[in-house]
PDB file of C-alpha atoms and ligand atoms in Angstrom:
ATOM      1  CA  UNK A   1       1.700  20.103 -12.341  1.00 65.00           C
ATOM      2  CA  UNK A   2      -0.432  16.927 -12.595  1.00 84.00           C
ATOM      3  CA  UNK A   3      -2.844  16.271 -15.194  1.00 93.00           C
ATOM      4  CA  UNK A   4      -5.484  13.430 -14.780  1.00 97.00           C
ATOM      5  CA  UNK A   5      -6.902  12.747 -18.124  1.00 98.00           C
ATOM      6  CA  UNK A   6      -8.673  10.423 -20.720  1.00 98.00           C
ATOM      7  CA  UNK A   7      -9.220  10.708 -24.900  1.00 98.00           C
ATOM      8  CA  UNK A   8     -12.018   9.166 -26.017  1.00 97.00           C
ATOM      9  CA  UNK A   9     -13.442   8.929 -29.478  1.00 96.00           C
ATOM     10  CA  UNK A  10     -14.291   6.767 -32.260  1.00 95.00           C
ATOM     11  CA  UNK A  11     -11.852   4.926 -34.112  1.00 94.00           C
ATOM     12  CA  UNK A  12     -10.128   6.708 -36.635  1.00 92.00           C
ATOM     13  CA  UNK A  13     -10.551  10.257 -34.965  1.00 94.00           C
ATOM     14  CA  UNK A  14      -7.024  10.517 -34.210  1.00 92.00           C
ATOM     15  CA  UNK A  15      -6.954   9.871 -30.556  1.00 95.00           C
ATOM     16  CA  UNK A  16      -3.738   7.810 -30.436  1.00 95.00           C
ATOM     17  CA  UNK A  17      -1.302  10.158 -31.871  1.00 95.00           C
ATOM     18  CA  UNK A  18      -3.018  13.183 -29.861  1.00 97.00           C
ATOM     19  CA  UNK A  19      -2.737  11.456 -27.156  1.00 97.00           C
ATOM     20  CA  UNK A  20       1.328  10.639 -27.789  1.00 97.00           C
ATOM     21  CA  UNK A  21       1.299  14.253 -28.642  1.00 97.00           C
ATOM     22  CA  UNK A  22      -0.431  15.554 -25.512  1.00 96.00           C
ATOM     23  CA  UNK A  23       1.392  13.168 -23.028  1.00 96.00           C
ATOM     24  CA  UNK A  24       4.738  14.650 -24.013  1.00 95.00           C
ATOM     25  CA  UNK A  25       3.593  18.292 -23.665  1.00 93.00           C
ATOM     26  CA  UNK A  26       2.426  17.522 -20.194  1.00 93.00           C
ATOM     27  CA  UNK A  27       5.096  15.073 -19.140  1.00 94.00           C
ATOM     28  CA  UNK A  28       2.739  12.399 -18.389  1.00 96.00           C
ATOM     29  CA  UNK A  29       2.991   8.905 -19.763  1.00 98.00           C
ATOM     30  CA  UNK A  30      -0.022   7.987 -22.353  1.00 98.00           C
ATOM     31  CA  UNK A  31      -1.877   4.569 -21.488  1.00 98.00           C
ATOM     32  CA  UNK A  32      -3.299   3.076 -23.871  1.00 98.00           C
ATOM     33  CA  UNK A  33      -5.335  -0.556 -23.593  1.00 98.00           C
ATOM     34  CA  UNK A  34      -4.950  -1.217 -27.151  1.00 97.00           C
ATOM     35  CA  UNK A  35      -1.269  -0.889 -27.210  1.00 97.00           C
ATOM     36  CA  UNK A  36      -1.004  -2.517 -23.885  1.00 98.00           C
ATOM     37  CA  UNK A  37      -3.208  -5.656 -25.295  1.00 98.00           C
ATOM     38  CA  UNK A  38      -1.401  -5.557 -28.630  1.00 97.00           C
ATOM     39  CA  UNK A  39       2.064  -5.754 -27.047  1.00 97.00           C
ATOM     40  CA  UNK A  40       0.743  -8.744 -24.942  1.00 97.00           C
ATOM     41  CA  UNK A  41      -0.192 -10.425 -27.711  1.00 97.00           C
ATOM     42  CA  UNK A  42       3.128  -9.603 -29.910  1.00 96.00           C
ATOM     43  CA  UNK A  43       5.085 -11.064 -26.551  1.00 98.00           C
ATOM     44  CA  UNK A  44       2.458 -14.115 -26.627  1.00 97.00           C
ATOM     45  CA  UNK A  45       1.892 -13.606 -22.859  1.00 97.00           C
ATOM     46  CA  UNK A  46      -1.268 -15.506 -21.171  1.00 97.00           C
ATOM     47  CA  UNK A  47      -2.999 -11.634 -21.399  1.00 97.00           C
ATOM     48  CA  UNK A  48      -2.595 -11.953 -25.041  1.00 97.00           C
ATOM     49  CA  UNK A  49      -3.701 -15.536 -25.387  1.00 97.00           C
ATOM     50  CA  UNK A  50      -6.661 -14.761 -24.047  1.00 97.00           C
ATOM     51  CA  UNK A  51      -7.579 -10.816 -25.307  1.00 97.00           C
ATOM     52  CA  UNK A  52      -6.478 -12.392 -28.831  1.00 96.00           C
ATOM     53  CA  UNK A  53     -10.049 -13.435 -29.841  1.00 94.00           C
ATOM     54  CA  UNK A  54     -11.936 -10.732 -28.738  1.00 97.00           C
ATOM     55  CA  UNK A  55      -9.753  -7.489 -30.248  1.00 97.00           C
ATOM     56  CA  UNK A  56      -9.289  -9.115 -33.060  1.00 95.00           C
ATOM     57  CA  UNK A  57     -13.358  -9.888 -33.892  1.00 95.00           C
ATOM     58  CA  UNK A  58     -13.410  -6.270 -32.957  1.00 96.00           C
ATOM     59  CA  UNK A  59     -15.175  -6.916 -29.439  1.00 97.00           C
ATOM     60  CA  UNK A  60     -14.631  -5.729 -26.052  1.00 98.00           C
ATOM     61  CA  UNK A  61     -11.912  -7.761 -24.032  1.00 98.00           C
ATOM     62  CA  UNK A  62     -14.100  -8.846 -20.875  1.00 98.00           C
ATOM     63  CA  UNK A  63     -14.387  -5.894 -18.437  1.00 98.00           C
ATOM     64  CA  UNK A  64     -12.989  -8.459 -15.543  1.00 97.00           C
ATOM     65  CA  UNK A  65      -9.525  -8.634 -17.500  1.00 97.00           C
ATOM     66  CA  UNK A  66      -9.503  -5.041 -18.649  1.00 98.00           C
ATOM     67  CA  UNK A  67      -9.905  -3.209 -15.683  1.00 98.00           C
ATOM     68  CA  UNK A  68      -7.459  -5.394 -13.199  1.00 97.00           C
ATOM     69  CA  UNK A  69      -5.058  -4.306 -16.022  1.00 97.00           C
ATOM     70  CA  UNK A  70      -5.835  -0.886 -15.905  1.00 98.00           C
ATOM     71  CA  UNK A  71      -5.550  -0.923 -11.978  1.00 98.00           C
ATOM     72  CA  UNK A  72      -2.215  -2.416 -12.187  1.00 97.00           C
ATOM     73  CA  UNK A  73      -0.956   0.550 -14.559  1.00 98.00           C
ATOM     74  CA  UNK A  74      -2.178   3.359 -12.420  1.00 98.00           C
ATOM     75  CA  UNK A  75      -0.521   1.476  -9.666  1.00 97.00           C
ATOM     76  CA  UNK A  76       2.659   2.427 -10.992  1.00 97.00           C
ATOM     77  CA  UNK A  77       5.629   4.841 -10.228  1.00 96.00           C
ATOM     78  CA  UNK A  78       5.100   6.989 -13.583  1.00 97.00           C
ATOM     79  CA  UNK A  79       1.563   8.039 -13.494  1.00 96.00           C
ATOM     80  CA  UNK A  80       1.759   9.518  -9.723  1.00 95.00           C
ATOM     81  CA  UNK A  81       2.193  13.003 -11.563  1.00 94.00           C
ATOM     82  CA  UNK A  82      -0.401  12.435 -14.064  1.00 96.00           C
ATOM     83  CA  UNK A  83      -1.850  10.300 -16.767  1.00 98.00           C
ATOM     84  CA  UNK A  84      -3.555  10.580 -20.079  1.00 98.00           C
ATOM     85  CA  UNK A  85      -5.617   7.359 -20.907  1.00 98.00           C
ATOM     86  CA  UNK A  86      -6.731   6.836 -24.622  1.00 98.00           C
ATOM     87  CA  UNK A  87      -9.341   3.589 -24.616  1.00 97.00           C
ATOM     88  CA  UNK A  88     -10.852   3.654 -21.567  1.00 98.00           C
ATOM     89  CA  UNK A  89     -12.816   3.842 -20.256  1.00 98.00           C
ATOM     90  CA  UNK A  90     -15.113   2.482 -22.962  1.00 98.00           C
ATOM     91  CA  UNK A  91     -18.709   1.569 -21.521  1.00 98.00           C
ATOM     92  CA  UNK A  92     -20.467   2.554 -17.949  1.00 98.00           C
ATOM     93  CA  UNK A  93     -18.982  -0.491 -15.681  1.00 98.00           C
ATOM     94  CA  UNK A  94     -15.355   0.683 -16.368  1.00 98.00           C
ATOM     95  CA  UNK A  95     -16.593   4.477 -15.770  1.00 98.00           C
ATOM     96  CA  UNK A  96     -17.736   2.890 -12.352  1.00 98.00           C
ATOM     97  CA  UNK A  97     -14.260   1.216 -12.203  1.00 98.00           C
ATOM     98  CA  UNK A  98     -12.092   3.890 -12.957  1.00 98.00           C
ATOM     99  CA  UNK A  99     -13.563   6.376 -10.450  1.00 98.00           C
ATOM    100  CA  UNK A 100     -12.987   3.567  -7.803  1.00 98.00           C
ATOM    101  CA  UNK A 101      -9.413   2.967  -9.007  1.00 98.00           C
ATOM    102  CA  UNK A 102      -8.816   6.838  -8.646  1.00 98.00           C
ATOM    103  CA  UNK A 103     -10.574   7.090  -5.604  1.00 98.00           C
ATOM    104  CA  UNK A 104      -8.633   4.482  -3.865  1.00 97.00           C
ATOM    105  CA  UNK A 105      -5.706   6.474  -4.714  1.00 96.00           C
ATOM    106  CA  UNK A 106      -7.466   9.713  -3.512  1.00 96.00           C
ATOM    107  CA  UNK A 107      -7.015  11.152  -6.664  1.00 96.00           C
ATOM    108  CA  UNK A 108      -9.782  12.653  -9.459  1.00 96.00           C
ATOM    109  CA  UNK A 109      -9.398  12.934 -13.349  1.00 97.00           C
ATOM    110  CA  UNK A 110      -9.097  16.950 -14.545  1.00 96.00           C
ATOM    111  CA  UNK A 111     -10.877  16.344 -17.969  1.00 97.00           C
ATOM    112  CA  UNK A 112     -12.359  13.901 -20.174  1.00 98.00           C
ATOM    113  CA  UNK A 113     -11.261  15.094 -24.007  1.00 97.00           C
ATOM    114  CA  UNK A 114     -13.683  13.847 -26.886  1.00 97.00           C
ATOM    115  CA  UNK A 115     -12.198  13.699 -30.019  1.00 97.00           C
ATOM    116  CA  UNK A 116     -14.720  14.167 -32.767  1.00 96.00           C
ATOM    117  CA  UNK A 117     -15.106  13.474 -36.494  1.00 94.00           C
ATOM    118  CA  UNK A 118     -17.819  12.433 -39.251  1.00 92.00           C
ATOM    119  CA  UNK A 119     -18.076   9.064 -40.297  1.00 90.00           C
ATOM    120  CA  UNK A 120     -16.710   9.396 -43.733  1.00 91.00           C
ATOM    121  CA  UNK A 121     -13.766  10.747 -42.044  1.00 91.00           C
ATOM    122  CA  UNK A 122     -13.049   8.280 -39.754  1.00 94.00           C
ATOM    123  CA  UNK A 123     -13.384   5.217 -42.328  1.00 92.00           C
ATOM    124  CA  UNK A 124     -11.271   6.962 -44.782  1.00 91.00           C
ATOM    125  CA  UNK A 125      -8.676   7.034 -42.246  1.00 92.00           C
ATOM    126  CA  UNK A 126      -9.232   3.757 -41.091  1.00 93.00           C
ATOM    127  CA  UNK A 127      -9.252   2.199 -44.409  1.00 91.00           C
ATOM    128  CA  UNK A 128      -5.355   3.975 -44.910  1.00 92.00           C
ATOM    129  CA  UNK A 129      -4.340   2.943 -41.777  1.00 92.00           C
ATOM    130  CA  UNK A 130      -5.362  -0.577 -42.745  1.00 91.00           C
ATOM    131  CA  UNK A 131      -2.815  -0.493 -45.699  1.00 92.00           C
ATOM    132  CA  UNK A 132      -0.147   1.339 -43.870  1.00 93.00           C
ATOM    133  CA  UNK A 133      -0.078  -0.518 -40.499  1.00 92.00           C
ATOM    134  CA  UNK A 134      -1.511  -4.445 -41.314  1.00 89.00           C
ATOM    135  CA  UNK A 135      -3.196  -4.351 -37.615  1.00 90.00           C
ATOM    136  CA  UNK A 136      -5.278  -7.700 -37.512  1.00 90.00           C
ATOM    137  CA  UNK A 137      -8.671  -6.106 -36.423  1.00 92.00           C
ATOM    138  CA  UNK A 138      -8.701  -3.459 -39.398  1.00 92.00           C
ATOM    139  CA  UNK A 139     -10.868  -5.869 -41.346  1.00 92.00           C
ATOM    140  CA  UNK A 140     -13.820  -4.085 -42.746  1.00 91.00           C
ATOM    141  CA  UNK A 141     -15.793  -6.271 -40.166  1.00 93.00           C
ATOM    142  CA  UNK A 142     -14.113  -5.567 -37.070  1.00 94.00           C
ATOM    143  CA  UNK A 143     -14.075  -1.917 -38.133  1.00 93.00           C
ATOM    144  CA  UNK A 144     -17.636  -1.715 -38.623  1.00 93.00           C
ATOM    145  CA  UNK A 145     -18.153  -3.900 -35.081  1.00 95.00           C
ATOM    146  CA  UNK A 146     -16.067  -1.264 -33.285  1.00 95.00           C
ATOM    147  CA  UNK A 147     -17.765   1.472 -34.184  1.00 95.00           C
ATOM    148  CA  UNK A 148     -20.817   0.273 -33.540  1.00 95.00           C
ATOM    149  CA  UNK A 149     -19.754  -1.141 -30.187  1.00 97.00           C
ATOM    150  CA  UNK A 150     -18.115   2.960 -29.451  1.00 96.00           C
ATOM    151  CA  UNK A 151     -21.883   4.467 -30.703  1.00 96.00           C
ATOM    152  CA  UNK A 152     -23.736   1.909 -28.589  1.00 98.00           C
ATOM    153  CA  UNK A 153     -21.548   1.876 -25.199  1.00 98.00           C
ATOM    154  CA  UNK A 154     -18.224   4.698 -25.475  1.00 97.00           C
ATOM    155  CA  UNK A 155     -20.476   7.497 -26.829  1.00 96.00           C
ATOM    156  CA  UNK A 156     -23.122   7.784 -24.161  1.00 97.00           C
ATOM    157  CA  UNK A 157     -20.042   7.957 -21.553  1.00 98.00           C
ATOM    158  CA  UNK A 158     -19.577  11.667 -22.851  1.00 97.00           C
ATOM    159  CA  UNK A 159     -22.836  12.578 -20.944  1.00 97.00           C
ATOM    160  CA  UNK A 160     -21.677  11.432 -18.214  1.00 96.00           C
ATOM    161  CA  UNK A 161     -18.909  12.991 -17.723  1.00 98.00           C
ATOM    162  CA  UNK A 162     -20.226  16.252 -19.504  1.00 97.00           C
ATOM    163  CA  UNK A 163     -22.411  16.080 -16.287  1.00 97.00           C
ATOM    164  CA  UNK A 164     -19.745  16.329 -13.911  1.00 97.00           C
ATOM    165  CA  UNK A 165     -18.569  19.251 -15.820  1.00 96.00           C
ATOM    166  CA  UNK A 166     -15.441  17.176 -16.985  1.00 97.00           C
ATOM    167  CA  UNK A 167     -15.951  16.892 -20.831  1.00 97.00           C
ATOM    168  CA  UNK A 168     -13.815  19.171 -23.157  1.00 97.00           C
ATOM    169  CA  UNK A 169     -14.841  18.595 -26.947  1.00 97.00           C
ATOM    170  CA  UNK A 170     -12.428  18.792 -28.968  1.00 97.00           C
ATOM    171  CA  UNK A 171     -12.532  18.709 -33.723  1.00 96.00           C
ATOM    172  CA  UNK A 172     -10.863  15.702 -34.844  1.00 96.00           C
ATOM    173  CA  UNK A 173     -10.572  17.299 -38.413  1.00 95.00           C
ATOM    174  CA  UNK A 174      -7.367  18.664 -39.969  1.00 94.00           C
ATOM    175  CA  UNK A 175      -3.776  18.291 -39.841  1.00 95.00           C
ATOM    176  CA  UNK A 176      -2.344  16.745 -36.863  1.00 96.00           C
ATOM    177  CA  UNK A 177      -0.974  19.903 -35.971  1.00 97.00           C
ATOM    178  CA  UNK A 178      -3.766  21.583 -36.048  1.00 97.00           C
ATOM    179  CA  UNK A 179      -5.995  19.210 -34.362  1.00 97.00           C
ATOM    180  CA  UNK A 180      -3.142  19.514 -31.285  1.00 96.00           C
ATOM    181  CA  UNK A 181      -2.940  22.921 -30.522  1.00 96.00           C
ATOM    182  CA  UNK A 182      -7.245  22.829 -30.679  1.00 96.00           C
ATOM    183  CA  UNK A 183      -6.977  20.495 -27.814  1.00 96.00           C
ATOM    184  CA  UNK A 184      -4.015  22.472 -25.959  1.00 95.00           C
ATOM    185  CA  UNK A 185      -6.240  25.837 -26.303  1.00 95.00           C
ATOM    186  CA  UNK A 186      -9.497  23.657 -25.136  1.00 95.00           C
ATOM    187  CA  UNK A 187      -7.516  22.408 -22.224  1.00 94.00           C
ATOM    188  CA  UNK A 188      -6.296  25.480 -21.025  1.00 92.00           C
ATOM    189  CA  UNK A 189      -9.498  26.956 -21.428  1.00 92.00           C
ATOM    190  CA  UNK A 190     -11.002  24.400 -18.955  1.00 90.00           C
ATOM    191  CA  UNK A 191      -8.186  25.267 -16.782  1.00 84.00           C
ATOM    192  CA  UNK A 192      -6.657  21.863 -17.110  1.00 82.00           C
ATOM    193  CA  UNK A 193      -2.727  22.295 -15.256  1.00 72.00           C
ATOM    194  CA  UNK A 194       0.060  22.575 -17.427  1.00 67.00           C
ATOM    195  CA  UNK A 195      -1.741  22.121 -20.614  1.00 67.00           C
ATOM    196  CA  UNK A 196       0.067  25.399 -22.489  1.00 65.00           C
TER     197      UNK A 196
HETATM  198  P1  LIG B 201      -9.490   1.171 -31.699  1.00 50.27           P
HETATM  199  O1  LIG B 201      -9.735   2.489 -30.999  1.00 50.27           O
HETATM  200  O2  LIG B 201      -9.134   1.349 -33.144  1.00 50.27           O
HETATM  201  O3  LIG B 201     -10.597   0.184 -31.496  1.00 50.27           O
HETATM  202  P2  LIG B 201      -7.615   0.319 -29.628  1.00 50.27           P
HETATM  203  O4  LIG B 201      -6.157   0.201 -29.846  1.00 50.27           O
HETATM  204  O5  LIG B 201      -8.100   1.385 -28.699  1.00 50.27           O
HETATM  205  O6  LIG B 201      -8.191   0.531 -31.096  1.00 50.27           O
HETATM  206  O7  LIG B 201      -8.241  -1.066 -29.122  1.00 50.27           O
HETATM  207  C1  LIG B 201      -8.025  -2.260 -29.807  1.00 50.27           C
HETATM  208  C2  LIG B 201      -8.834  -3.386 -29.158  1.00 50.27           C
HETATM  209  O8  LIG B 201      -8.373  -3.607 -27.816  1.00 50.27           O
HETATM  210  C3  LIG B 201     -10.330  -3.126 -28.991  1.00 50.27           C
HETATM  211  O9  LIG B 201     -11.069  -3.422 -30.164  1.00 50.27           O
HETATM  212  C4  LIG B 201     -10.686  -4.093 -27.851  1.00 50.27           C
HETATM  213  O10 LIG B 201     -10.770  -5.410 -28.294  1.00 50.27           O
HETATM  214  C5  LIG B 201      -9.462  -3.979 -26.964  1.00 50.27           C
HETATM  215  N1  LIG B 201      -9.655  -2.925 -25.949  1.00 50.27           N
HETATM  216  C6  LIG B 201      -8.990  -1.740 -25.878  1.00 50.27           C
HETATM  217  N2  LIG B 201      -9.433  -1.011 -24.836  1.00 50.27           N
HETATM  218  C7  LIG B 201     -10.411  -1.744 -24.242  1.00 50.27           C
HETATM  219  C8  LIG B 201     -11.280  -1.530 -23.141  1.00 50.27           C
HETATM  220  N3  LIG B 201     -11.237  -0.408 -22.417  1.00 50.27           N
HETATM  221  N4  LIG B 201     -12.158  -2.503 -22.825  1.00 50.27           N
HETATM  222  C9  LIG B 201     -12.212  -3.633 -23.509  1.00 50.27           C
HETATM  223  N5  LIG B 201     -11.450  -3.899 -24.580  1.00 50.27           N
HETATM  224  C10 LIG B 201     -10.552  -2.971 -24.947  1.00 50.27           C
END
């Protein structure tokens, strides 16, 4: 069974370890373009010299350098029997360049989950996972900039996609657990493949 999908919502909703969770329930790989830019950076490669700046300000690595990275992962071996993406896409020109992507490959995504959660929530969260983890752009500024970058660009995206009948909402609240076997139920009640 193949499973096409992306995880979006706002940081600190818990969309990275539901996504981990998810792609090893489905037997897909889980792609995300934060861990992909972090490792780049870590490994000091010329992608990380230059996404460097922007994630760690909080802003949106340029869609021109983003998206020919996200072709070249869906180009590979693993994802021909499925995908989950967590962090993009993340405004409309990488909707536009996703569907492209896909369609060259004469493929379609199956859902688009939204992970949600209140504010307080998600900067509680944030704030612990700045203590636990260290990651350079949890600074209370690039915190505030990315959620105001996902409210002013990712959020309207769930319209979108809610139009083309492809958005499954999904509570971000509660244990991890919990929050898991919402978003297995959701998914197999929008007949996503292999979901339970
Ligand atoms: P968070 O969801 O907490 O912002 P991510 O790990 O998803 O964390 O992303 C970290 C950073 O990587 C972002 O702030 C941004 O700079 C960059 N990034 C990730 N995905 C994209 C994307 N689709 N387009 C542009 N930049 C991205």
């Amino acid at each position: 069974m193949t499973a096409r999908l992306v995880i979006m919502g706002p940081q600190g909703a818990g969309k990275g370890t539901q996504a981990a969770r998810l792609a090893e329930r489905l037997g897909v790989p889980a792609i995300s373009t934060g861990d992909i830019f972090r490792a780049n950076i870590k490994g000091g490669t010329e992608l990380g010299v230059l996404a460097q700046s922007y994630t760690a300000r909080g802003d949106l690595v340029p869609d021109s350098v983003t998206n020919d990275m996200v072709r070249d992962r869906l180009a590979q071996g693993d994802v021909e029997g499925g995908f989950i993406l967590d962090g993009y896409p993340r405004n409309a020109a990488q909707v536009t360049e996703l569907d492209a992507i896909l369609a060259d490959r004469g493929v379609a995504l199956d859902a688009v989950v939204e992970l949600t959660a209140d504010r307080d929530v998600l900067l509680e969260r944030l704030a612990r996972r700045a203590e636990l983890e260290g990651r350079e752009d949890d600074t209370p500024e690039s915190i505030a900039r990315r959620l105001d970058i996902y409210a002013e660009q990712t959020a309207p995206l769930t319209t979108a996609y809610a139009e083309r009948g492809l958005l499954v909402r999904v509570d971000g609240i509660g244990a991890i657990d919990e929050v898991t076997e919402r978003l297995v139920a959701a998914l197999d009640d929008a007949s996503v493949p292999g979901a339970v």
